[in-house]
Coordinates of C-alpha atoms and ligand atoms in Angstrom, one line a residue:
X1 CA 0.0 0.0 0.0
X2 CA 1.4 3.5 -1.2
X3 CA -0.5 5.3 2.2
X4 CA 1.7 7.2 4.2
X5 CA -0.8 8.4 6.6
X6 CA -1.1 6.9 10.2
X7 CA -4.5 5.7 10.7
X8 CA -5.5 5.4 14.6
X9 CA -8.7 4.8 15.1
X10 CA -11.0 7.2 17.8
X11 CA -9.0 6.2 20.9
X12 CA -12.1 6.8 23.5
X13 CA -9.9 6.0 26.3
X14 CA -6.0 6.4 25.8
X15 CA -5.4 5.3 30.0
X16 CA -3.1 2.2 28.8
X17 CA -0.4 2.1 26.5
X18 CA -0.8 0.9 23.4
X19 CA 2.3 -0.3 21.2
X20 CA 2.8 -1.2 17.6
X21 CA 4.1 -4.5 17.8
X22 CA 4.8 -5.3 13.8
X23 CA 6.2 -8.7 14.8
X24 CA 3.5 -9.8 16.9
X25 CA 1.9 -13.2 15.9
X26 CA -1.6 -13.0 15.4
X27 CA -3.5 -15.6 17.1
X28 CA -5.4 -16.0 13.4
X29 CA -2.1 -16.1 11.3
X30 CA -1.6 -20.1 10.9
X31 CA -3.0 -19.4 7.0
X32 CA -1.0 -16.6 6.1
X33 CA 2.3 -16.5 4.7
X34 CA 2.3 -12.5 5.0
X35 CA 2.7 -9.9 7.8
X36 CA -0.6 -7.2 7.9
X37 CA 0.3 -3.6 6.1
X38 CA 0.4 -1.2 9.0
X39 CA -2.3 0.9 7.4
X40 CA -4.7 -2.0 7.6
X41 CA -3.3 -3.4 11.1
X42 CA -4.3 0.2 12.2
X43 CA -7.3 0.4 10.1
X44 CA -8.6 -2.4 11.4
X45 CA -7.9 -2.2 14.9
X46 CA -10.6 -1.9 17.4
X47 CA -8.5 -2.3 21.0
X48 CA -7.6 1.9 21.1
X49 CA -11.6 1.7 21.6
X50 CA -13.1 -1.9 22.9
X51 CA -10.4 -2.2 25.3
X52 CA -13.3 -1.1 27.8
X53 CA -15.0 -4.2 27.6
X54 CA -11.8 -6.0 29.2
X55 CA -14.0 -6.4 32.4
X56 CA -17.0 -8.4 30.3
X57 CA -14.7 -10.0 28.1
X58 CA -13.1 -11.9 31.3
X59 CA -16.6 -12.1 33.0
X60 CA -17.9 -14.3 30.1
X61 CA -14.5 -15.9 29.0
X62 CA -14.8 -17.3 33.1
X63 CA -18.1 -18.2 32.5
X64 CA -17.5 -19.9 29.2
X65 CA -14.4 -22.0 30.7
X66 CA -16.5 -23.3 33.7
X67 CA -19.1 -24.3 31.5
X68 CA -16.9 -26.1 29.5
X69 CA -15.2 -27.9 32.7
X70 CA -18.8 -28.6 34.1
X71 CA -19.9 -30.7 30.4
X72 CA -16.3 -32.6 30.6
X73 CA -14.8 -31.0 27.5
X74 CA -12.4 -29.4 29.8
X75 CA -10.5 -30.7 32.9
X76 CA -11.0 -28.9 36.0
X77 CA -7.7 -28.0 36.6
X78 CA -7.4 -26.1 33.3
X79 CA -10.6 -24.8 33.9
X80 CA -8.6 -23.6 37.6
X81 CA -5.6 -22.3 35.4
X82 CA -7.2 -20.4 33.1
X83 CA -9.7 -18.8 35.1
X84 CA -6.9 -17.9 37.6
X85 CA -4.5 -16.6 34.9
X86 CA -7.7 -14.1 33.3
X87 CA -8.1 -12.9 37.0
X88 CA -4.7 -12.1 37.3
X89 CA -4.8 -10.3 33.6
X90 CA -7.8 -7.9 35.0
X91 CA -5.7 -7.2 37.9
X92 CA -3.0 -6.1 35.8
X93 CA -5.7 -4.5 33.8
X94 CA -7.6 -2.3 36.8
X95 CA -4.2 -1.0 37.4
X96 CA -3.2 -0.2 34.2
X97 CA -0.1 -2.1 33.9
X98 CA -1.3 -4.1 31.2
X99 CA -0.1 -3.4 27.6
X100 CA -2.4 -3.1 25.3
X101 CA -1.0 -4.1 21.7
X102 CA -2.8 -2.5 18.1
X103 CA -1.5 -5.7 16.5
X104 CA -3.6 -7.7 18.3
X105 CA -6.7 -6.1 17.3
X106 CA -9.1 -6.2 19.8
X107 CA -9.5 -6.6 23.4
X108 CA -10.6 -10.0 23.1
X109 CA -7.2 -11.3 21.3
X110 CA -5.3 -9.5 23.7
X111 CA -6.4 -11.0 26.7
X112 CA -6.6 -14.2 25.2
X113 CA -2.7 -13.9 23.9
X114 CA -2.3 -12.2 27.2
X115 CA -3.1 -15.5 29.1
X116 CA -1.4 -17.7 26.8
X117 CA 1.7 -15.6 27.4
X118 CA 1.3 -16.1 31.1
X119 CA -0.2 -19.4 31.9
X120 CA 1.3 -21.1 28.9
X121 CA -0.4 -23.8 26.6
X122 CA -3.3 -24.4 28.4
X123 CA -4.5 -20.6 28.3
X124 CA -5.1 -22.0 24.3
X125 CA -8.1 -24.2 25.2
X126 CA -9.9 -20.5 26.1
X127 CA -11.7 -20.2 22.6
X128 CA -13.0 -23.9 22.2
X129 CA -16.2 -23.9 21.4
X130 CA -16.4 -20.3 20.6
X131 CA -16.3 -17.6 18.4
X132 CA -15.0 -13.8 18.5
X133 CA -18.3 -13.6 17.2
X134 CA -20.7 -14.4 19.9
X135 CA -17.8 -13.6 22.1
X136 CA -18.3 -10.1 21.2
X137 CA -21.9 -9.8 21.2
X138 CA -22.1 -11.3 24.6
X139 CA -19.5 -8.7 26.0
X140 CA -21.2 -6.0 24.9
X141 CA -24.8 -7.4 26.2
X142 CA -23.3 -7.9 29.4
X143 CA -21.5 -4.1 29.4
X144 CA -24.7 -2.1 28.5
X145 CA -26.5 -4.4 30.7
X146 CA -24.2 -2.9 33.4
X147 CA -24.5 0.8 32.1
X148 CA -28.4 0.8 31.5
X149 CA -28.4 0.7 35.5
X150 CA -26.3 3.5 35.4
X151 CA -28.3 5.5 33.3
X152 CA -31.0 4.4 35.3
X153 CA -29.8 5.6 38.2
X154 CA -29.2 9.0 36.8
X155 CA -32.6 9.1 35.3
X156 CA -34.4 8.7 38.7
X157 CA -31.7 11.2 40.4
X158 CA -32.8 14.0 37.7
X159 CA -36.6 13.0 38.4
X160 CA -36.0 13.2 42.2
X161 CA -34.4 16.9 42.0
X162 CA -37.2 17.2 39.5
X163 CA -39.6 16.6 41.7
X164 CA -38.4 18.7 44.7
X165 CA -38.5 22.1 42.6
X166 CA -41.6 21.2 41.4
X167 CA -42.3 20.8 45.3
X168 CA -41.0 23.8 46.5
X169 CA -42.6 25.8 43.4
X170 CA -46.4 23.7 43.3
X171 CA -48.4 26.9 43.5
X172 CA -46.0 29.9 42.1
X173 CA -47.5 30.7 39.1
X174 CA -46.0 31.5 35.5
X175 CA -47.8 31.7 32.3
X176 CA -48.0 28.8 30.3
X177 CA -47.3 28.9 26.6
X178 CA -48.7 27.8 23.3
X179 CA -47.1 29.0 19.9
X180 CA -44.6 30.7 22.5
X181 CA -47.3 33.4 23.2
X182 CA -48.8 33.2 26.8
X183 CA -51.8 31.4 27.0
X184 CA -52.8 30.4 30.5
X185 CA -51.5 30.9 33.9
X186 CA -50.2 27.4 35.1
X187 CA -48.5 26.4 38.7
X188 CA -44.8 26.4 38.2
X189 CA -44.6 22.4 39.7
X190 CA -47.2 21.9 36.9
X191 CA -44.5 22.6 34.5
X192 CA -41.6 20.8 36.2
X193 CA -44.1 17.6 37.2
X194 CA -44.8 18.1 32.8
X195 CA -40.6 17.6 32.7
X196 CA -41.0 14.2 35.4
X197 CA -44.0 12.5 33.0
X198 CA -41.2 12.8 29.9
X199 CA -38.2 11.4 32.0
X200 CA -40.9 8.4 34.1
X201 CA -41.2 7.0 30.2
X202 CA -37.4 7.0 29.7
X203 CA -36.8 5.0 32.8
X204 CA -40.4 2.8 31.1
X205 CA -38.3 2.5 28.0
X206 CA -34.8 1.9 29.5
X207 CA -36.7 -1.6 31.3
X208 CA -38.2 -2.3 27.8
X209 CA -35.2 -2.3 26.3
X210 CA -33.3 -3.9 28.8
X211 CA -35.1 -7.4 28.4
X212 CA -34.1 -7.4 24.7
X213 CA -30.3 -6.9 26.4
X214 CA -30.2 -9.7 28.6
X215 CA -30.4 -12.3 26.2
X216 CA -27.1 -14.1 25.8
X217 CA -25.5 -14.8 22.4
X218 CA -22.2 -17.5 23.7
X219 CA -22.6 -20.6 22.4
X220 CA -23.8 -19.9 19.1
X221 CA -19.4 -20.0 17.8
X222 CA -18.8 -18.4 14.4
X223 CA -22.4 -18.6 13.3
X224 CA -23.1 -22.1 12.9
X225 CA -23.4 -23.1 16.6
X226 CA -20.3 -25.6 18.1
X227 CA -19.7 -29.6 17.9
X228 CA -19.2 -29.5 21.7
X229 CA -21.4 -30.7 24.1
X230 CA -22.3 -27.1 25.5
X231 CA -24.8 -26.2 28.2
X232 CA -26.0 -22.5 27.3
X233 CA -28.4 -22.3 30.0
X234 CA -25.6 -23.1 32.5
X235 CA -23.2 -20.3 31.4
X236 CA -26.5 -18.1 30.7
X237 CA -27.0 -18.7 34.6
X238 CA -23.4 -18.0 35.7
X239 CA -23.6 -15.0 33.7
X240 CA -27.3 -13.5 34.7
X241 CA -28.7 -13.4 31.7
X242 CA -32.3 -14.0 31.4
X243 CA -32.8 -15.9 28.3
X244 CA -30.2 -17.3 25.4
X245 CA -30.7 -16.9 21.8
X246 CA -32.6 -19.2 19.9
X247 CA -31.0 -18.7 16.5
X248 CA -26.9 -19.0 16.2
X249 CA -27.0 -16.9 13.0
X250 CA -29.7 -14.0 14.8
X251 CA -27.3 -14.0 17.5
X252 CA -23.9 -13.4 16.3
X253 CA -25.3 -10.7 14.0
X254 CA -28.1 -9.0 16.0
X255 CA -27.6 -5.8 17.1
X256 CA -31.0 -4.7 17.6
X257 CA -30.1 -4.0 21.3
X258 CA -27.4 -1.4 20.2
X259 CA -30.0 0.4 18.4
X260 CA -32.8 0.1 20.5
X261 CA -30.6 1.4 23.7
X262 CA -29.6 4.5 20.6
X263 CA -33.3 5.1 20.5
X264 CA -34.0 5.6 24.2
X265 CA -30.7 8.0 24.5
X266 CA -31.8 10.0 21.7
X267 CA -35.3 10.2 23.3
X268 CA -33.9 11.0 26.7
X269 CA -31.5 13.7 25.3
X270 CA -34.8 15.0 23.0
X271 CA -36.3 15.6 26.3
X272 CA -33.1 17.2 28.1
X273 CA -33.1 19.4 25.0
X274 CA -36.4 20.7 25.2
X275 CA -36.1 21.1 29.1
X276 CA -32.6 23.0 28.3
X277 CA -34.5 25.4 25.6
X278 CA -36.6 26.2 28.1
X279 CA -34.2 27.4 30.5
X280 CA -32.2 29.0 28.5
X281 CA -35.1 31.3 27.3
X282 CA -36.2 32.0 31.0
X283 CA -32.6 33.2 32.4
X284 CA -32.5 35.2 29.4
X285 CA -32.9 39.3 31.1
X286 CA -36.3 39.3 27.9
X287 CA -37.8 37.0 30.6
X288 CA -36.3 36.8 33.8
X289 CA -38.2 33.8 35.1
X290 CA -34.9 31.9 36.2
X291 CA -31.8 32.8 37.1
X292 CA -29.1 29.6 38.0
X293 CA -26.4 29.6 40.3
X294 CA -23.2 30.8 39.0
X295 CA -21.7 27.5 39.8
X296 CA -23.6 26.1 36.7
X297 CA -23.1 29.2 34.9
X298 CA -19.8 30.4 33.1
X299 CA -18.9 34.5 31.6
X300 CA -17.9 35.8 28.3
X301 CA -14.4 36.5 27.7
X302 CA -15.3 39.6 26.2
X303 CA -18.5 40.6 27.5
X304 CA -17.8 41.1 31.3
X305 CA -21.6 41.3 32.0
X306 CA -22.9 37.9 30.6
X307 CA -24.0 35.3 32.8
X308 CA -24.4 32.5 30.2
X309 CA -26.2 29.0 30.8
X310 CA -23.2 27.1 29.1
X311 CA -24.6 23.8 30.9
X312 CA -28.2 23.8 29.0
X313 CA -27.0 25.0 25.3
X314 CA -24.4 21.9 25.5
X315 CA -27.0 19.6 26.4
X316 CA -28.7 20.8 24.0
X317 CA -25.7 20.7 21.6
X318 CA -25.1 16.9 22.4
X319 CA -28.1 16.0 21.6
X320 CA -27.7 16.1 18.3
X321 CA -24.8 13.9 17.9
X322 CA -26.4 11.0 20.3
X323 CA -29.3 11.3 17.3
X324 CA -26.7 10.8 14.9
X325 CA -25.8 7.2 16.9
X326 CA -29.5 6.2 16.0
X327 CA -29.0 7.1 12.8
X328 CA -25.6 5.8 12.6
X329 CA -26.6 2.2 13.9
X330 CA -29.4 1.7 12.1
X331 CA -27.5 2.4 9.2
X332 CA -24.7 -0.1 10.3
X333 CA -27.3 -2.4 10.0
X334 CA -29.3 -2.0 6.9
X335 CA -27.3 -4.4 4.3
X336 CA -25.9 -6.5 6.0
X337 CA -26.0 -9.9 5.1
X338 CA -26.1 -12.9 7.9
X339 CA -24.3 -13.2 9.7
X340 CA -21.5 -11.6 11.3
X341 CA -19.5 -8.9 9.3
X342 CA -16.8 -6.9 10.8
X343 CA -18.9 -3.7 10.2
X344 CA -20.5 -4.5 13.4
X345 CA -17.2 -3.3 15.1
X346 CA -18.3 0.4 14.5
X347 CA -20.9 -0.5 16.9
X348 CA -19.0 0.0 20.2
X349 CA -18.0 3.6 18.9
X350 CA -21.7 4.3 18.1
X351 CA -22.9 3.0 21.5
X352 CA -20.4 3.8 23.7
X353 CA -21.0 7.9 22.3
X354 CA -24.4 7.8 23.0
X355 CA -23.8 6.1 26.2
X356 CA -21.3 8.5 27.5
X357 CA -23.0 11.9 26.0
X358 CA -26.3 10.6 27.7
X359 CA -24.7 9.6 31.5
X360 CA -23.1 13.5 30.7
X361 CA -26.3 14.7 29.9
X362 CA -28.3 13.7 32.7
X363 CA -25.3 14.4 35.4
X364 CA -25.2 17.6 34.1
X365 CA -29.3 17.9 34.9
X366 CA -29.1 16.4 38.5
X367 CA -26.9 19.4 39.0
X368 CA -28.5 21.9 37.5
X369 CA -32.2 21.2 38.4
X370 CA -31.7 22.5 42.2
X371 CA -29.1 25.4 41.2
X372 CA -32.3 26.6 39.3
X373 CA -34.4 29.8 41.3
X374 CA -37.4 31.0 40.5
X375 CA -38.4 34.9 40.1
X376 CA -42.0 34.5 41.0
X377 CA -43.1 38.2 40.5
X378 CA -41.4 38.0 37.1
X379 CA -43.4 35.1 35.7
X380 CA -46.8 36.5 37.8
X381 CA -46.1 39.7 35.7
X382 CA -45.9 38.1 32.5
X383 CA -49.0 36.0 33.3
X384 CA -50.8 39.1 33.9
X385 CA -49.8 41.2 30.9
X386 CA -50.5 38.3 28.6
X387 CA -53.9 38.7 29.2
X388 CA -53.2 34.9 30.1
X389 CA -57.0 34.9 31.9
X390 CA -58.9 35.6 28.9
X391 CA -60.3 32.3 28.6
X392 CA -61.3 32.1 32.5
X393 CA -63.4 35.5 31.2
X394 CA -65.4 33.8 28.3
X395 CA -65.6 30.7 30.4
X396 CA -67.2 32.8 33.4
X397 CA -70.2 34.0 30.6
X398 CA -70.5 30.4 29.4
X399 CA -71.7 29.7 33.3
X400 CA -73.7 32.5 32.8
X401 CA -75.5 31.0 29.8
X402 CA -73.8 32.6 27.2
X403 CA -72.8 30.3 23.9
X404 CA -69.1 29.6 23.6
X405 CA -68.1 31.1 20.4
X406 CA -70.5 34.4 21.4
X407 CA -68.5 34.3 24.9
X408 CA -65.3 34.4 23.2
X409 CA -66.2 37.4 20.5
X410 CA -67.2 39.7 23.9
X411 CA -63.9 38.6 25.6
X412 CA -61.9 39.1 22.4
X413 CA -62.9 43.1 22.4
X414 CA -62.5 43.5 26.2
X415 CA -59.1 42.6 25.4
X416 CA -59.0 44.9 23.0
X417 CA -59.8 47.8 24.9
X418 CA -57.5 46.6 27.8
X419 CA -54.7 46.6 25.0
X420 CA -55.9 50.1 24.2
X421 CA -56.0 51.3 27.9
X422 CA -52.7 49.8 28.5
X423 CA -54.4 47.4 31.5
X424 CA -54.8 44.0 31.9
X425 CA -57.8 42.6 32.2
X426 CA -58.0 42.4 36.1
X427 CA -57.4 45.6 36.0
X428 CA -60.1 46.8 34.2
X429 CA -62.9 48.4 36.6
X430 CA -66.3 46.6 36.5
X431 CA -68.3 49.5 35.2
X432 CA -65.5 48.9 32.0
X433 CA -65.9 45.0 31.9
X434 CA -70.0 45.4 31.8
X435 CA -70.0 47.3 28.8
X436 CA -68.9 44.2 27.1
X437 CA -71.6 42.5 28.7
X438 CA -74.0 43.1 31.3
X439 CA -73.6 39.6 32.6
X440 CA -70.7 39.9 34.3
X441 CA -71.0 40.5 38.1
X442 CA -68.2 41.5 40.9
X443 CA -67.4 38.0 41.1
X444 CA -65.9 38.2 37.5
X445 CA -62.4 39.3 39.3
X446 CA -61.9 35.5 40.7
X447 CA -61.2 34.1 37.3
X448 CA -59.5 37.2 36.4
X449 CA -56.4 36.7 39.1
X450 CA -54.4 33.8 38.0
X451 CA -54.3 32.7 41.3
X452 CA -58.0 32.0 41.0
X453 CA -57.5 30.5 37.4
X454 CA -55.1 27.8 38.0
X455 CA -57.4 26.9 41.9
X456 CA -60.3 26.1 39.0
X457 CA -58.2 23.6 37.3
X458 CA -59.0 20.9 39.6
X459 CA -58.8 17.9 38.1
X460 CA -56.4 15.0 37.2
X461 CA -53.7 16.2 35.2
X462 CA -54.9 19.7 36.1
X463 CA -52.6 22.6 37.1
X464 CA -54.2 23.7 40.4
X465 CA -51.6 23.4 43.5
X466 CA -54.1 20.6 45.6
X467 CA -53.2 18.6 42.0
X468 CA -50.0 19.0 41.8
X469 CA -49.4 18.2 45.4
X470 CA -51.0 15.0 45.0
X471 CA -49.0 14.0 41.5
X472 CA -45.4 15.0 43.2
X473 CA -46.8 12.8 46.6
X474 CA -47.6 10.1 43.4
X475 CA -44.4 10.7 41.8
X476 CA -42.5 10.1 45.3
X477 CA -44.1 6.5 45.8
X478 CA -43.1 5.7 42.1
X479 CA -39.7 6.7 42.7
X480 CA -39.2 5.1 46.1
X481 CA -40.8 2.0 44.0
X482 CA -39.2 2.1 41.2
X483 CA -35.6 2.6 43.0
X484 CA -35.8 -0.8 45.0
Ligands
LIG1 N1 -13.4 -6.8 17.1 C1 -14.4 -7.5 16.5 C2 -15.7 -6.7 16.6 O1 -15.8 -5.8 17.3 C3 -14.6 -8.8 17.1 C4 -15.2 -9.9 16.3 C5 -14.2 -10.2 15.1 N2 -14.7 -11.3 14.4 C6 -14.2 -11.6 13.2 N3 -14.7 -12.6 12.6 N4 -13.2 -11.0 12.7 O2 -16.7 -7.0 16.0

């Protein structure tokens, strides 16, 4: 090859060192008579990157040698040997005294040269019975089985804080919006408990999703299944997983989990995107709703009286690129033939993105959530001057017996001539509000205060403070229930 270029691929995690190694025998070289260009050694490496599934890798390789010592295709003592030699390799590994080597690819021929290097011959007998193929598939089951609890974890944290602003805020009110114009008043806790619903069907999702995880692909080899007398549901035990594939080909090739986990990340970060809009518009000065607590803020270099909300407009930035991952593993998919093809190592980059921009993401939100304070006269203000009670006006002549679309012509000019006076509606005396109808009656300025608007909202899913009390004292029990 002509290439003078040096190809690394996108080292995620540079805390070992990594060598070169042109003279390293690769554990698949018995048929060729040739050493690897470097361009292609490096083009096709994946270790810079998969090296942080070394934990999994020995997890299942441990799994897959007592299985084979428990059906009598492998003697217990180098069953004993081998599983004591991988232990001593993760050792090595945890402290970061291991050497990673391009030439050997991927983590998985590392460790497994690793061990031969070590224990001597008997480390060979590792791979009988099995493929890198469902090797790798069942090392990254197992790893995002691990990090779905993590996210998990974070999810409820950000729907705790969640929960506690919406507590502390259940009767402060702010108008809500449609179009972005104010429409009605609304409790802010009915807004944040809005913000809990989005993130209670991530966590719904994540569990989904999760089933479709634990399902364990060792045993099905190269693609064809193995000659040996193998007990799946035995290493499935050893391992946790629920369930083991039915279909040696589906298996090895499947990465339907990958994407699936892409598509609840994206969904997540959709959510943490709009919540991050949101504040971003109401620290701006134009609204003053918010302001956050400098910790979670950062300056201009230039400007030296901006207070900018950095954390949000990243979120917001990231999400775009943990779409991308959807899109970027269902397109992986798409042609592929059965069954394996070594496409499917541009999975791990694609998941372990989304995976690490969404943990960010939601870390970012557990922070930020309680360094959030509210300006209540700010938002009442804008309530008010949005004439945000308007409907509570026509609805007051409906009770009154007045038809709907009638109620709504009479309120539409008395908040024309409140825009002309330069009042809001409240405002207005009652002598005023009767020339647009000699229906309404002192109690008229009840549904006029937003207080009294968002009290009349009294019903499930309603914004009144009694309501939203009882859906954060709901969304406590679910949490305490859903964190067991
Ligand atoms: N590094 C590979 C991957 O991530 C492991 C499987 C390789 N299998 C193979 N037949 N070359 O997919």
């Amino acid at each position: 090859m002509g290439y003078t270029v040096s190809y690394q691929n996108n080292a995620t995690q540079p805390y070992t060192k990594m060598t070169s190694g042109q003279k390293t025998v690769k554990p698949w070289g018995g048929r060729f008579t040739e050493s690897t260009d470097s361009f292609v050694e490096n083009f096709t490496e994946s270790v810079s990157f998969d090296k942080r599934l070394y934990h999994h890798d020995i997890t299942g390789s441990i799994a897959h040698v007592r299985m084979l010592a428990r059906v009598g295709v492998l003697p217990e003592n180098d069953c004993g040997q081998i599983i004591a030699g991988l232990e001593a390799i993760e050792k090595d590994i945890d402290a970061g005294l291991f050497e990673w080597r391009t030439a050997l690819e991927d983590v998985h021929m590392n460790i497994e040269t690793a061990l031969v290097e070590r224990i001597g011959e008997v480390g060979k007998k590792l791979h009988t019975g099995r493929s890198r193929n469902d090797q790798v598939a069942t090392d990254l089951r197992l790893y995002l089985r691990d990090e779905t609890a993590v996210v998990r974890i974070l999810l409820l944290e950000v729907m705790r804080v969640l929960v506690d602003l919406a507590d502390r805020e259940a009767q402060t009110i702010m108008p809500g919006f449609t179009h972005m114009q104010a429409a009605q008043p609304v409790t802010f806790g009915h807004h944040m408990m809005a913000w809990y619903e989005m993130l209670l069907r991530d966590v719904q999702r994540l569990d989904d999703c999760r089933q479709r995880i634990n399902v364990m692909p060792l045993g099905s080899a190269a693609l064809a299944g193995t000659v040996f007398p193998i007990d799946r549901h035995y290493t499935a035990e050893l391992l946790g997983f629920e369930a083991v594939c039915r279909n040696s080909l589906d298996a090895v090739s499947d990465r339907d989990f990958v994407i699936e986990f892409c598509a609840v990340a994206a969904l997540i970060m959709m959510h943490l995107s709009r919540f991050s809009e949101e504040l971003i518009l109401w620290i701006s000065p134009r609204f003053g709703f918010i302001d956050i607590d400098d910790a979670f803020c950062t300056g201009s270099s230039i400007m030296p009286q901006k207070k900018n909300p950095d954390v949000p407009e990243l979120v917001r930035g990231k999400s775009g690129r943990v779409f991308g991952d959807l899109m970027a593993g269902l397109t992986l998919m798409k042609a592929q033939p059965l069954a394996y093809n070594r496409d499917n190592q541009e999975d791990k980059l694609i998941l372990f993105d989304a995976l690490d921009t969404v943990k960010a993401a939601l870390e970012a939100y557990a922070g930020l959530i309680p360094a959030v304070k509210v300006n209540p006269e700010q938002m009442w203000l804008a309530a008010v001057q949005g004439y945000t009670t308007a409907t509570d006006l026509a609805d007051y002549l409906v009770r009154k017996g007045v038809a709907f679309r009638d109620a709504h012509a009479i309120v539409g000019a008395s908040v024309q001539y409140a825009i002309h006076q330069g009042q809001d509606l409240a405002a207005l005396t009652l002598e005023e509000l009767r020339q647009f109808s000699s229906l309404i009656d002192a109690d008229v300025f009840v549904c006029l205060d937003p207080a009294g608007s968002v009290n009349a909202r009294d019903h499930i899913g309603g914004t009144a403070p009694t309501r939203v009390r009882q859906a954060i004292e709901q969304a406590r029990k679910e949490l305490s229930s859903m964190r067991r």
